[in-house]
Coordinates of N, CA and C in Angstrom, one line a residue:
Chain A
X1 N -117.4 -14.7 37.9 CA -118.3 -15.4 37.0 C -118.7 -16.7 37.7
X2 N -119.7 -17.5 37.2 CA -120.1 -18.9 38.0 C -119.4 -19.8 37.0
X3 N -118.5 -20.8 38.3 CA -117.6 -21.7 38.1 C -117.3 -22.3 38.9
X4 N -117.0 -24.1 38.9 CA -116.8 -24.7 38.8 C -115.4 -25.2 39.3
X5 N -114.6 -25.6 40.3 CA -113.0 -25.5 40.0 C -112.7 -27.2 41.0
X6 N -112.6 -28.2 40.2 CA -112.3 -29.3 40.9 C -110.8 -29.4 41.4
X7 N -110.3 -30.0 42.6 CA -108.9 -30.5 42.4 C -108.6 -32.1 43.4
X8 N -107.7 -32.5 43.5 CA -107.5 -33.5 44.4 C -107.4 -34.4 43.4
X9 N -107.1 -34.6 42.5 CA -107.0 -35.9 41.3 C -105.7 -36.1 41.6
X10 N -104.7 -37.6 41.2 CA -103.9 -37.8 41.4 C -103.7 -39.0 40.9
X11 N -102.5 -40.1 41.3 CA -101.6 -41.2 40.7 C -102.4 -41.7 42.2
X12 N -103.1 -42.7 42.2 CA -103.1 -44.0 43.2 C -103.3 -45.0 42.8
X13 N -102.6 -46.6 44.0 CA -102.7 -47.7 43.5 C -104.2 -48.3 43.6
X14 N -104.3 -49.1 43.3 CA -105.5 -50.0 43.6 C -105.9 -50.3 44.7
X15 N -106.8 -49.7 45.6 CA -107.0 -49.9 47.1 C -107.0 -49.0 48.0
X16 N -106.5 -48.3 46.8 CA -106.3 -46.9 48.1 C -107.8 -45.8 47.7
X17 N -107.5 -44.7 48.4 CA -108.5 -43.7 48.4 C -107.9 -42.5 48.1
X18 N -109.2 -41.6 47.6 CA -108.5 -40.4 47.6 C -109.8 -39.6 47.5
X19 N -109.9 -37.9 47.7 CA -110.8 -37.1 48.0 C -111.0 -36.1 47.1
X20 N -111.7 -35.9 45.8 CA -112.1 -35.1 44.7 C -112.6 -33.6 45.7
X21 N -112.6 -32.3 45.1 CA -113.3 -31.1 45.9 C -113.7 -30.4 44.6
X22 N -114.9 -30.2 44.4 CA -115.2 -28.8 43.7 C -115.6 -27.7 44.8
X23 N -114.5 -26.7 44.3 CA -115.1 -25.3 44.6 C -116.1 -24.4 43.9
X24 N -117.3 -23.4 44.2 CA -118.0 -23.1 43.6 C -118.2 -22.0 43.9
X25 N -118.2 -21.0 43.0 CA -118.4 -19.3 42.9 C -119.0 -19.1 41.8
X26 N -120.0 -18.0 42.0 CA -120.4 -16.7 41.7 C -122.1 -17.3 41.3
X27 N -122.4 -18.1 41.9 CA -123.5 -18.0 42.4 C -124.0 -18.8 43.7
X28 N -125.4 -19.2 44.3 CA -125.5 -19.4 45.4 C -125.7 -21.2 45.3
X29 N -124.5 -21.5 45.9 CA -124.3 -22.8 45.9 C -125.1 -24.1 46.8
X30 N -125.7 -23.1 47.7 CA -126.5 -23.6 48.7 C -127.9 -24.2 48.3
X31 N -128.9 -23.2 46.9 CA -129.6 -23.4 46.2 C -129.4 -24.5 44.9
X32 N -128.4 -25.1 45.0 CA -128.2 -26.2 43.9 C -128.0 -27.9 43.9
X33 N -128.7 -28.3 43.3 CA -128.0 -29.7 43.5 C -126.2 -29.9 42.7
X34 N -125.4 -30.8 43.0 CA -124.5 -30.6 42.2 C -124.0 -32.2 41.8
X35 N -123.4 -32.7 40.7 CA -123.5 -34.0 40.1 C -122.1 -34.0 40.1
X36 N -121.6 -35.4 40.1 CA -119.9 -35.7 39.5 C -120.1 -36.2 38.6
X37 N -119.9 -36.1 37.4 CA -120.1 -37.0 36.3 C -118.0 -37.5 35.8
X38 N -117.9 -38.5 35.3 CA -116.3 -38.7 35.5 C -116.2 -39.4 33.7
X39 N -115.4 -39.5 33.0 CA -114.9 -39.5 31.6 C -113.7 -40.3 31.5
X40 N -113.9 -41.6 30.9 CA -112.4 -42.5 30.9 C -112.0 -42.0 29.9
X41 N -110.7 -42.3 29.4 CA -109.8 -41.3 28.9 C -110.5 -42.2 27.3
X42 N -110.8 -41.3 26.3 CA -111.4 -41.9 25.3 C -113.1 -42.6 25.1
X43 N -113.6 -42.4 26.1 CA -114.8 -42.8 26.4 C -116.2 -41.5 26.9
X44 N -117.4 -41.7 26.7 CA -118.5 -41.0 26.7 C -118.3 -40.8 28.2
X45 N -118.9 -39.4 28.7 CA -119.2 -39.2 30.3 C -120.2 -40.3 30.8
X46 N -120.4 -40.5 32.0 CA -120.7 -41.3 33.4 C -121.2 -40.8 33.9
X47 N -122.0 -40.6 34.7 CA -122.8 -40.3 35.7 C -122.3 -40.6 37.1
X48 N -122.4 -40.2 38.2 CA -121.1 -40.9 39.2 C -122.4 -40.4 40.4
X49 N -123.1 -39.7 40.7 CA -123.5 -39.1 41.7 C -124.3 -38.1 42.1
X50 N -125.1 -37.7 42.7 CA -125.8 -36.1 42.6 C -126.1 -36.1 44.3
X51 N -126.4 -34.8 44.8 CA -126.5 -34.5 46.1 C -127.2 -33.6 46.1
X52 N -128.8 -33.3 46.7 CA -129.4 -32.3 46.8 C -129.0 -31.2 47.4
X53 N -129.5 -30.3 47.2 CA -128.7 -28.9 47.3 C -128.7 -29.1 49.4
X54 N -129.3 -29.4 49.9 CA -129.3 -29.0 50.9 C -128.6 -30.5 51.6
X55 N -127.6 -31.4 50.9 CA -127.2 -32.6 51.3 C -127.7 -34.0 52.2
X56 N -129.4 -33.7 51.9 CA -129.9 -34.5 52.6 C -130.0 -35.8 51.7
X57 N -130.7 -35.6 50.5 CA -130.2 -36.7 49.6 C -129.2 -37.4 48.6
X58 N -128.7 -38.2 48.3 CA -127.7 -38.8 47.9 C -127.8 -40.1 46.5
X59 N -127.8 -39.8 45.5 CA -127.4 -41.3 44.4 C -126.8 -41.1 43.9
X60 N -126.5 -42.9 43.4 CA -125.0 -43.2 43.0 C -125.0 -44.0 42.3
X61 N -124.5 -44.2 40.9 CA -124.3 -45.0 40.2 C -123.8 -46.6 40.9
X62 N -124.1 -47.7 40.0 CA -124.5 -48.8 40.7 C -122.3 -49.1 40.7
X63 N -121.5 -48.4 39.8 CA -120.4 -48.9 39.5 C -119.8 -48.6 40.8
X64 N -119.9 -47.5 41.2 CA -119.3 -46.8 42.4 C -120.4 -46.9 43.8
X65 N -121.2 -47.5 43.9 CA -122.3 -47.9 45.2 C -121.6 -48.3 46.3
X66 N -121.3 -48.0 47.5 CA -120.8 -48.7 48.6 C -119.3 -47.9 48.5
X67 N -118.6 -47.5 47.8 CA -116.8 -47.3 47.7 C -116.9 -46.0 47.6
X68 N -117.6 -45.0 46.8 CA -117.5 -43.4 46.8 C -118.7 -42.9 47.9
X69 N -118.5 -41.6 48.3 CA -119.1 -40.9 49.2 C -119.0 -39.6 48.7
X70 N -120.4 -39.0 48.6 CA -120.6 -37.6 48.0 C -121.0 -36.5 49.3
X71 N -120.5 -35.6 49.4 CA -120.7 -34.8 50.8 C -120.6 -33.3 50.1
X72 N -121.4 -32.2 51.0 CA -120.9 -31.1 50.5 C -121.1 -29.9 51.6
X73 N -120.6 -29.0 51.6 CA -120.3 -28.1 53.2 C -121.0 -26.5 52.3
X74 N -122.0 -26.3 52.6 CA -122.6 -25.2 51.8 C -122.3 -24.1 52.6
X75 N -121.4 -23.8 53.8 CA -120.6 -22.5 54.6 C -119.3 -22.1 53.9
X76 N -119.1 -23.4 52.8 CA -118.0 -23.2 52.2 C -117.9 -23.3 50.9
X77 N -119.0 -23.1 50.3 CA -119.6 -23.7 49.2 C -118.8 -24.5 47.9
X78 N -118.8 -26.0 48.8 CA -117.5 -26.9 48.4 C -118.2 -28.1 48.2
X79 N -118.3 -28.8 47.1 CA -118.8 -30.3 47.2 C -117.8 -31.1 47.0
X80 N -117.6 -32.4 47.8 CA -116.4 -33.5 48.3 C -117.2 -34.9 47.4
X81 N -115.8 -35.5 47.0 CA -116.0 -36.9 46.5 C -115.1 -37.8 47.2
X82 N -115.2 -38.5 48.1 CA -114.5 -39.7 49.3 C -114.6 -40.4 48.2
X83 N -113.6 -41.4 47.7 CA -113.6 -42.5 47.2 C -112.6 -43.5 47.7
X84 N -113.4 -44.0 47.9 CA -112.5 -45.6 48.8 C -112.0 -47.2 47.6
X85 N -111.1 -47.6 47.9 CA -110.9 -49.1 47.4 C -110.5 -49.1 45.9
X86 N -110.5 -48.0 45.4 CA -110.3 -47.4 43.9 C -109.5 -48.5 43.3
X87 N -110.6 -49.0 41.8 CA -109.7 -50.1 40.9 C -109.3 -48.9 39.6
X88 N -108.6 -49.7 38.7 CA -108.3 -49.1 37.7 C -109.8 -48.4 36.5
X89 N -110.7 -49.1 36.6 CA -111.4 -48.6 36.2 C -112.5 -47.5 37.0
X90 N -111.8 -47.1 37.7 CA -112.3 -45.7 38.2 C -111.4 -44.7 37.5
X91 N -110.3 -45.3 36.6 CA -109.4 -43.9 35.9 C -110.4 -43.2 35.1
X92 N -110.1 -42.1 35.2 CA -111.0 -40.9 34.5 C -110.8 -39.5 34.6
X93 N -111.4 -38.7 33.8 CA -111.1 -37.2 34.2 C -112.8 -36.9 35.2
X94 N -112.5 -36.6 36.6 CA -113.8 -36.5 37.6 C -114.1 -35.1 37.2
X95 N -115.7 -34.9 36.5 CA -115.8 -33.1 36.6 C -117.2 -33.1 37.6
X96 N -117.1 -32.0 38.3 CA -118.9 -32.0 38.7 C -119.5 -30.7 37.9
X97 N -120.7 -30.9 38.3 CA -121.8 -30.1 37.1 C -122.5 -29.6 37.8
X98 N -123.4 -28.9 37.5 CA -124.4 -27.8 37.9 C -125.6 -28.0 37.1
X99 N -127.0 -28.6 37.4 CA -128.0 -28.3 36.8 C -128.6 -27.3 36.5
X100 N -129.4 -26.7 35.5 CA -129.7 -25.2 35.1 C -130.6 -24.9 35.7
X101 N -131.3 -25.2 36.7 CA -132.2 -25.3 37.8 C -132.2 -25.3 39.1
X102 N -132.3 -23.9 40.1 CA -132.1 -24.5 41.5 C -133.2 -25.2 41.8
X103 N -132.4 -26.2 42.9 CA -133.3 -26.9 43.7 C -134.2 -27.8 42.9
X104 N -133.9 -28.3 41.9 CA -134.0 -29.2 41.0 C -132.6 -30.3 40.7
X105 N -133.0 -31.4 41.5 CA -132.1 -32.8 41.1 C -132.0 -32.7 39.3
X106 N -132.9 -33.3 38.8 CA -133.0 -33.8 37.4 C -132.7 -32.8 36.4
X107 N -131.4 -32.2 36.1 CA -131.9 -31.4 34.7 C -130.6 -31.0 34.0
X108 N -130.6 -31.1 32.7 CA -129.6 -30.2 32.1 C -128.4 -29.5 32.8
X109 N -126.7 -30.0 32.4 CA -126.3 -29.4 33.1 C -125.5 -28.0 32.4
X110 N -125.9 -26.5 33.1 CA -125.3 -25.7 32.5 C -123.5 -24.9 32.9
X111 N -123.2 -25.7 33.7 CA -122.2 -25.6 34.2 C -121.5 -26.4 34.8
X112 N -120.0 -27.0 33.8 CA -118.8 -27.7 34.1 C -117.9 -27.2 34.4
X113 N -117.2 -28.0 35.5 CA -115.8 -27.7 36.0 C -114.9 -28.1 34.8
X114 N -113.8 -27.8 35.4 CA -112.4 -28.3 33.9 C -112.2 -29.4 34.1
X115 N -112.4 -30.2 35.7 CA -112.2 -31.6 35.8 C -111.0 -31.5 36.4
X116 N -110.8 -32.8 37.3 CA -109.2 -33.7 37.5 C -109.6 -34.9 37.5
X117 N -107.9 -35.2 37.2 CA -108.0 -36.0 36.6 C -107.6 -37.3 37.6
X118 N -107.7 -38.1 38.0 CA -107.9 -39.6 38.2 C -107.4 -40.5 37.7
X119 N -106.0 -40.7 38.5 CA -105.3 -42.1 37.7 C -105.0 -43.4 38.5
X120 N -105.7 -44.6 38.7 CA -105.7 -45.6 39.6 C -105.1 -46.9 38.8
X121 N -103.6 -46.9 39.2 CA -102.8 -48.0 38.8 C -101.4 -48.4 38.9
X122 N -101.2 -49.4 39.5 CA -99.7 -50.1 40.1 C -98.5 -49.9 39.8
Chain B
X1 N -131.7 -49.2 34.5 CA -131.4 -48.0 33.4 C -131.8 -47.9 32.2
X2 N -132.0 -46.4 32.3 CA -132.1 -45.9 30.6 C -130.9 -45.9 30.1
X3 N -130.6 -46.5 28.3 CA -129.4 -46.5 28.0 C -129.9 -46.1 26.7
X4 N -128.8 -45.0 26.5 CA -128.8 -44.3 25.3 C -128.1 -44.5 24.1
X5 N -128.4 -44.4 23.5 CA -127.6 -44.9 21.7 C -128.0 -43.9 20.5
X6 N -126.4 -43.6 20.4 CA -126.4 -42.9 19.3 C -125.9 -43.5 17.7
X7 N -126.5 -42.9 17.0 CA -125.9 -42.7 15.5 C -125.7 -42.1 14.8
X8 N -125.3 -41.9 13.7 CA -123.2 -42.8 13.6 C -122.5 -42.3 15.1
X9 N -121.7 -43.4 15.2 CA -120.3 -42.8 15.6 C -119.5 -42.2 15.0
X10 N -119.0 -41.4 14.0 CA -118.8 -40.8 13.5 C -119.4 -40.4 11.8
X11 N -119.1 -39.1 11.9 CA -119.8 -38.1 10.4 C -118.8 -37.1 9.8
X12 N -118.5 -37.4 8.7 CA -117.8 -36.2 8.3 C -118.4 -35.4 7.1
X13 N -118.7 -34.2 7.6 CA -119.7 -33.7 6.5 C -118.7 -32.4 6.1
X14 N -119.2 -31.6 4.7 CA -118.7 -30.5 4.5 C -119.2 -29.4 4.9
X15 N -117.9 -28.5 4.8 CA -118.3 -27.1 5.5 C -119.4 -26.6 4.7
X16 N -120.6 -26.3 5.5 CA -122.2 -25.4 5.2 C -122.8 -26.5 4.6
X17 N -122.3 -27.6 5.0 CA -123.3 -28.4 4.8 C -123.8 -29.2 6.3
X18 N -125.3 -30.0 6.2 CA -126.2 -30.5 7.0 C -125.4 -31.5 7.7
X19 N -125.5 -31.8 9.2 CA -125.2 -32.8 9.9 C -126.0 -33.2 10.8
X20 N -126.3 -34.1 10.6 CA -127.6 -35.3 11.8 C -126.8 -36.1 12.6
X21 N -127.6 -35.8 13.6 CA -127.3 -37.0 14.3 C -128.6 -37.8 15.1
X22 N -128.5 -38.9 15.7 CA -129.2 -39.2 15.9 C -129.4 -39.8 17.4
X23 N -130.2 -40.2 18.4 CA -130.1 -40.5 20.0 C -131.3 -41.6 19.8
X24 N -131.3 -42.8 20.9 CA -132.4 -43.4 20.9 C -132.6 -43.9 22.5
X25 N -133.1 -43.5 22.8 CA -133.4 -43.7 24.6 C -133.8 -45.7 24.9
X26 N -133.9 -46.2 26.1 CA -134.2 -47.7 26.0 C -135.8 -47.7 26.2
X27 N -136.1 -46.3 26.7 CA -137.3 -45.8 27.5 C -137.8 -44.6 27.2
X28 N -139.0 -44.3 26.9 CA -139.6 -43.1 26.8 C -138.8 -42.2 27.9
X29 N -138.5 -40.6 27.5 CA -137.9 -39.8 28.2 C -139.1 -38.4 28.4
X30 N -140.3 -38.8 28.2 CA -141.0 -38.0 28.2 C -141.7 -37.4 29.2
X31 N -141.9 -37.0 29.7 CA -142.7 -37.4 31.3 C -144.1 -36.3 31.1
X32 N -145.0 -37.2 31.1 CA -146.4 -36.5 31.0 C -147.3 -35.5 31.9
X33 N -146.7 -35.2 32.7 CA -147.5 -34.1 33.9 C -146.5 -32.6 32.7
X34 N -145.5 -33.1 32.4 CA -145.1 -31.5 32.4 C -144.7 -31.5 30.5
X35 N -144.9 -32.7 29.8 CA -144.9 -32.5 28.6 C -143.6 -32.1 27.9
X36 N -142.9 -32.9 29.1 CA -141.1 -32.2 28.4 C -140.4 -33.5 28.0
X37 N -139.8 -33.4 27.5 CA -138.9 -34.3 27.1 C -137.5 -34.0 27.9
X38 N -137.4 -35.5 28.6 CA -136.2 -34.7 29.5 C -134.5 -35.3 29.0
X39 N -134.0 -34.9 27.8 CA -133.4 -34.8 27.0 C -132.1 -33.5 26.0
X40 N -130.7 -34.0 26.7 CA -130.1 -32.3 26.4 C -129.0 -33.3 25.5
X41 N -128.2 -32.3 24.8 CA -127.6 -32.6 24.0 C -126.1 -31.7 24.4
X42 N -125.0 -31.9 24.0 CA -123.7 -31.6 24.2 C -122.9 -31.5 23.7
X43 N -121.9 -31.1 23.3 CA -121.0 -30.5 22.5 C -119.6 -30.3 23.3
X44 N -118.6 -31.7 23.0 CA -117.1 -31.9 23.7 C -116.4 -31.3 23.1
X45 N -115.8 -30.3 22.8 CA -114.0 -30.1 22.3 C -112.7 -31.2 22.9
X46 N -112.1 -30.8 22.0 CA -110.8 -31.8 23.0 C -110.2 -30.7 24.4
X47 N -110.0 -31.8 25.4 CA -109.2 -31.0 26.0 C -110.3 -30.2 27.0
X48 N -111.8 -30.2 26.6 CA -112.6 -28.9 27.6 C -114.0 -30.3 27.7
X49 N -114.6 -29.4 29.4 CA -115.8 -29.9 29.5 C -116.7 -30.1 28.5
X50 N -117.7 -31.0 28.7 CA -119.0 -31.1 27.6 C -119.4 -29.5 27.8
X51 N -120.5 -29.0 26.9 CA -121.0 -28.1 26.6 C -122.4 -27.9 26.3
X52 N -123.4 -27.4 26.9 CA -124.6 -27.5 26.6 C -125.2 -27.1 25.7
X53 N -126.1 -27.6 24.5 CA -126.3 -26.7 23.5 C -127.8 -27.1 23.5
X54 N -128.0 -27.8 23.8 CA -129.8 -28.3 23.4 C -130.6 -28.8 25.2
X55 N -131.4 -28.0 25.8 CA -132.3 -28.6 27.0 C -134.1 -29.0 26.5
X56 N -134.2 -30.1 27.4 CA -136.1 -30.4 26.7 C -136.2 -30.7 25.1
X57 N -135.0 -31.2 24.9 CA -135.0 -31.8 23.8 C -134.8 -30.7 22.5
X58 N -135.2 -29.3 22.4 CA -135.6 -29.0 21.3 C -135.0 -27.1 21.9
X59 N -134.6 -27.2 23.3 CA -134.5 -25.4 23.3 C -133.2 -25.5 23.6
X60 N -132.9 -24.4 22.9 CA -131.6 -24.0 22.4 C -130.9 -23.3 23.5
X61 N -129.8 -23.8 24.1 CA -129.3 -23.2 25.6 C -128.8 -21.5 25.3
X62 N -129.0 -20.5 26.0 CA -128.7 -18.9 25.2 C -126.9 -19.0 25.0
X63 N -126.8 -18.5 23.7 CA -125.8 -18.0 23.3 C -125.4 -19.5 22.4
X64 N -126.5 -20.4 22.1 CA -126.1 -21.5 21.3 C -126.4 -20.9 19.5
X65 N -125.3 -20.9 18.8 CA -125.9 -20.6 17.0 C -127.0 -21.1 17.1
X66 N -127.8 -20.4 15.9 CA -129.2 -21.6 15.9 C -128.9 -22.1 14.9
X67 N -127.8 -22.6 13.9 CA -127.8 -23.5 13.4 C -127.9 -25.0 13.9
X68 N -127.9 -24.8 15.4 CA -128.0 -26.0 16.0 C -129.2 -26.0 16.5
X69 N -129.9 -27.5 16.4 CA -131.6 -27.5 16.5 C -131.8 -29.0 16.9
X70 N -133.1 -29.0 18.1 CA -132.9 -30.4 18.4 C -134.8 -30.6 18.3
X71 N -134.8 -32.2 17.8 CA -136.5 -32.5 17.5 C -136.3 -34.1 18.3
X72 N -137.5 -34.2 18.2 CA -138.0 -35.6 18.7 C -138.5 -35.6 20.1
X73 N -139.0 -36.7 20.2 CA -139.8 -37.1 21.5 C -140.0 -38.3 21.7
X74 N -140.2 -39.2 22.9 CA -140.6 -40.4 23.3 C -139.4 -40.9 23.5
X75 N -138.8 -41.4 22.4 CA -137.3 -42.3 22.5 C -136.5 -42.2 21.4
X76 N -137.1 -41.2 20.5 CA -136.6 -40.7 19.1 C -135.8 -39.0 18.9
X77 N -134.9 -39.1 18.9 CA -134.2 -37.8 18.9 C -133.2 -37.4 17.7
X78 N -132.8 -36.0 17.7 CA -132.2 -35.5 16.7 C -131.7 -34.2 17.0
X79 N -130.3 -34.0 16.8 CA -129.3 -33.1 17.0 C -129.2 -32.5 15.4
X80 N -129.6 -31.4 14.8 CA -129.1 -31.1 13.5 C -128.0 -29.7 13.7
X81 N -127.2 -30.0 12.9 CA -126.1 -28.9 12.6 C -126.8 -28.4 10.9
X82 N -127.0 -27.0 10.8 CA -127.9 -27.3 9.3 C -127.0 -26.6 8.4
X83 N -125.8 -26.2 9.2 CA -124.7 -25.5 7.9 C -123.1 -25.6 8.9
X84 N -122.5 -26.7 8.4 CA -121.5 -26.7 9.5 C -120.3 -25.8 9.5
X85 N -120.2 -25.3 10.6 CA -118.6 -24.2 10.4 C -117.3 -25.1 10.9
X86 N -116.1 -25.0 11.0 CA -115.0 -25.4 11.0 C -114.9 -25.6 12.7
X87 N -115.2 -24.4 13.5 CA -115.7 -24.7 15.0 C -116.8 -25.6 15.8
X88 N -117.4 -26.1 14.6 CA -118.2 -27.6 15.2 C -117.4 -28.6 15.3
X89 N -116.3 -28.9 14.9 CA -115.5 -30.4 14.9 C -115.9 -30.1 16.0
X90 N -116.1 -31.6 16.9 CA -116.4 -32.0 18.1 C -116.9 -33.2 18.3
X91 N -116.9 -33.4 19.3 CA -117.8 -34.9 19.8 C -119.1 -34.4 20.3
X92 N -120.0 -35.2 20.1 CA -121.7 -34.6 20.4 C -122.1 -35.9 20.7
X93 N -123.4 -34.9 22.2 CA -123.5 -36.3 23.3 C -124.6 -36.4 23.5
X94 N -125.9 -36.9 23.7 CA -127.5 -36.9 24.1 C -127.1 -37.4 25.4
X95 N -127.9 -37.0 26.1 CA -128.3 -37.2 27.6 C -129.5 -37.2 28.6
X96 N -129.8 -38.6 28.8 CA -131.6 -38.2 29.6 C -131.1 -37.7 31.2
X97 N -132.0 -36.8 31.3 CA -132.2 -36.4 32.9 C -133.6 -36.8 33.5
X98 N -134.0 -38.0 32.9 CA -135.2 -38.1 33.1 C -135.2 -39.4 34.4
X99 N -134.6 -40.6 34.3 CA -134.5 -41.6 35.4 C -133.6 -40.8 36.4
X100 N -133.5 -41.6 37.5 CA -132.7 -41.3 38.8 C -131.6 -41.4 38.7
X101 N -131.3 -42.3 37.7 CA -129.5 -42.5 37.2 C -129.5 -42.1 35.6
X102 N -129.1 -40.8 35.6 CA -128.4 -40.0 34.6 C -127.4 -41.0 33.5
X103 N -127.9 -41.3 32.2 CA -127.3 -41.7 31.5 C -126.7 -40.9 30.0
X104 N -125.9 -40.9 29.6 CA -125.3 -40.1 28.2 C -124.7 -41.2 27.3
X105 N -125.2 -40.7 26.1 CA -124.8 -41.7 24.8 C -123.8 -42.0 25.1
X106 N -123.5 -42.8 23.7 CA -122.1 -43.1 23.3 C -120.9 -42.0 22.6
X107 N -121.8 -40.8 22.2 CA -121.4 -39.9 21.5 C -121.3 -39.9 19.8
X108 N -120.8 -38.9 19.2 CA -120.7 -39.0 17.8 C -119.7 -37.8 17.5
X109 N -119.0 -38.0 16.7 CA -117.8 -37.6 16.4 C -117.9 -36.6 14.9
X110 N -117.8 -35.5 15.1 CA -118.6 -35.1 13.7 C -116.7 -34.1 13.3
X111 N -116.7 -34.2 11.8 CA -115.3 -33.9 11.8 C -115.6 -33.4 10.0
X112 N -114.8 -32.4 9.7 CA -115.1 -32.1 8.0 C -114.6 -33.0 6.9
X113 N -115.4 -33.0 6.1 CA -114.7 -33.9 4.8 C -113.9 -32.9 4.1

């Protein structure tokens, strides 16, 4: 079935980095853009990022500008979240999304991962 | 940015009965070449991803009840639940896809009396 499967969440301190991965099956991943949207623990989702399906374009929320890096290897149909310098307010549960549209940045997402989770603190 | 605002933050209504909610954009979400409102709505469980239930403001994502129904346009919006079941407790979220930076409400917390 088409899904979604993030991992790489963990315990880091403040300063350090670490590398989010969604894997993606059961449809053609190469035709899609894909978004990280991330959720503090008790708080509304975020917006964090999106990547045109063919990785040439890239935006980013202004919180995470300069510190995250969104990349994605469509031979492996894998999208990567590099995040660098990580404060406590990057804690959150990271999911990426799927818009209901190929080849369409902007739209409705009809497909979430289950998320990981993201804990940045001393 | 567009910044979105919902109301209430929370609603506790009875079972088969009506629940509104409400979204207000900072910015028209309308975009005029294609006449859509670029506005989806969402539906949290605890514990699971958001869930799509409303795209273009007003179409109902397949396999959504149609007791769930979404109206408005420009910067005015509306999520109705028009007979609540015990499976709606949840958090419900409006979200424009319409600027370059994707913003989602505050949410609303809809729970039985």
């Amino acid at each position: 079935q088409v899904q979604l499967v993030e991992s790489g969440g963990g315990v880091v301190q403040p300063g350090m980095s670490l590398r989010l991965s969604c894997a993606a099956s059961g449809f053609t991943f190469s035709n899609y853009a894909i978004h990280w949207v991330r959720q503090a623990p008790g708080k509304g989702p975020e917006w964090v990022t999106v990547v045109s399906y063919d990785g040439r374009n890239k935006n980013y929320a202004a919180s995470v500008k300069g510190r995250f890096t969104v990349s994605r290897d469509n031979s492996k149909s894998t999208l990567y979240l590099q995040m660098n310098s990580l404060r406590a307010d990057d804690t959150a549960v990271y999911y990426c999304a799927r818009p209901r549209i190929s080849r369409v940045r902007d739209d409705a997402y009809d497909i979430w991962g289950q998320g990981t989770m993201v804990t940045v603190s001393s | 940015d567009i910044v979105m605002t919902q109301s209430p933050d929370s609603l506790a209504v009875s079972l088969g009965e009506r629940a509104t909610i409400n979204c207000k954009s900072s910015q028209s979400v309308l975009y005029s070449l294609n006449n859509q409102n670029y506005l989806a709505w969402y539906q949290q469980k605890a514990g699971q991803p958001p869930k799509l239930l409303i795209y273009w403001a007003s179409t109902r994502e397949s396999g959504v009840p149609d007791r769930f129904s979404g109206s408005g346009s420009g910067t005015d919006f509306t999520l109705t639940i028009s007979s609540l079941q015990a499976e709606d407790v949840a958090v419900y979220y409006c979200q424009q896809y319409y600027g370059t930076l994707l913003t989602f409400g505050g949410g609303t917390k809809v729970e039985i009396k």
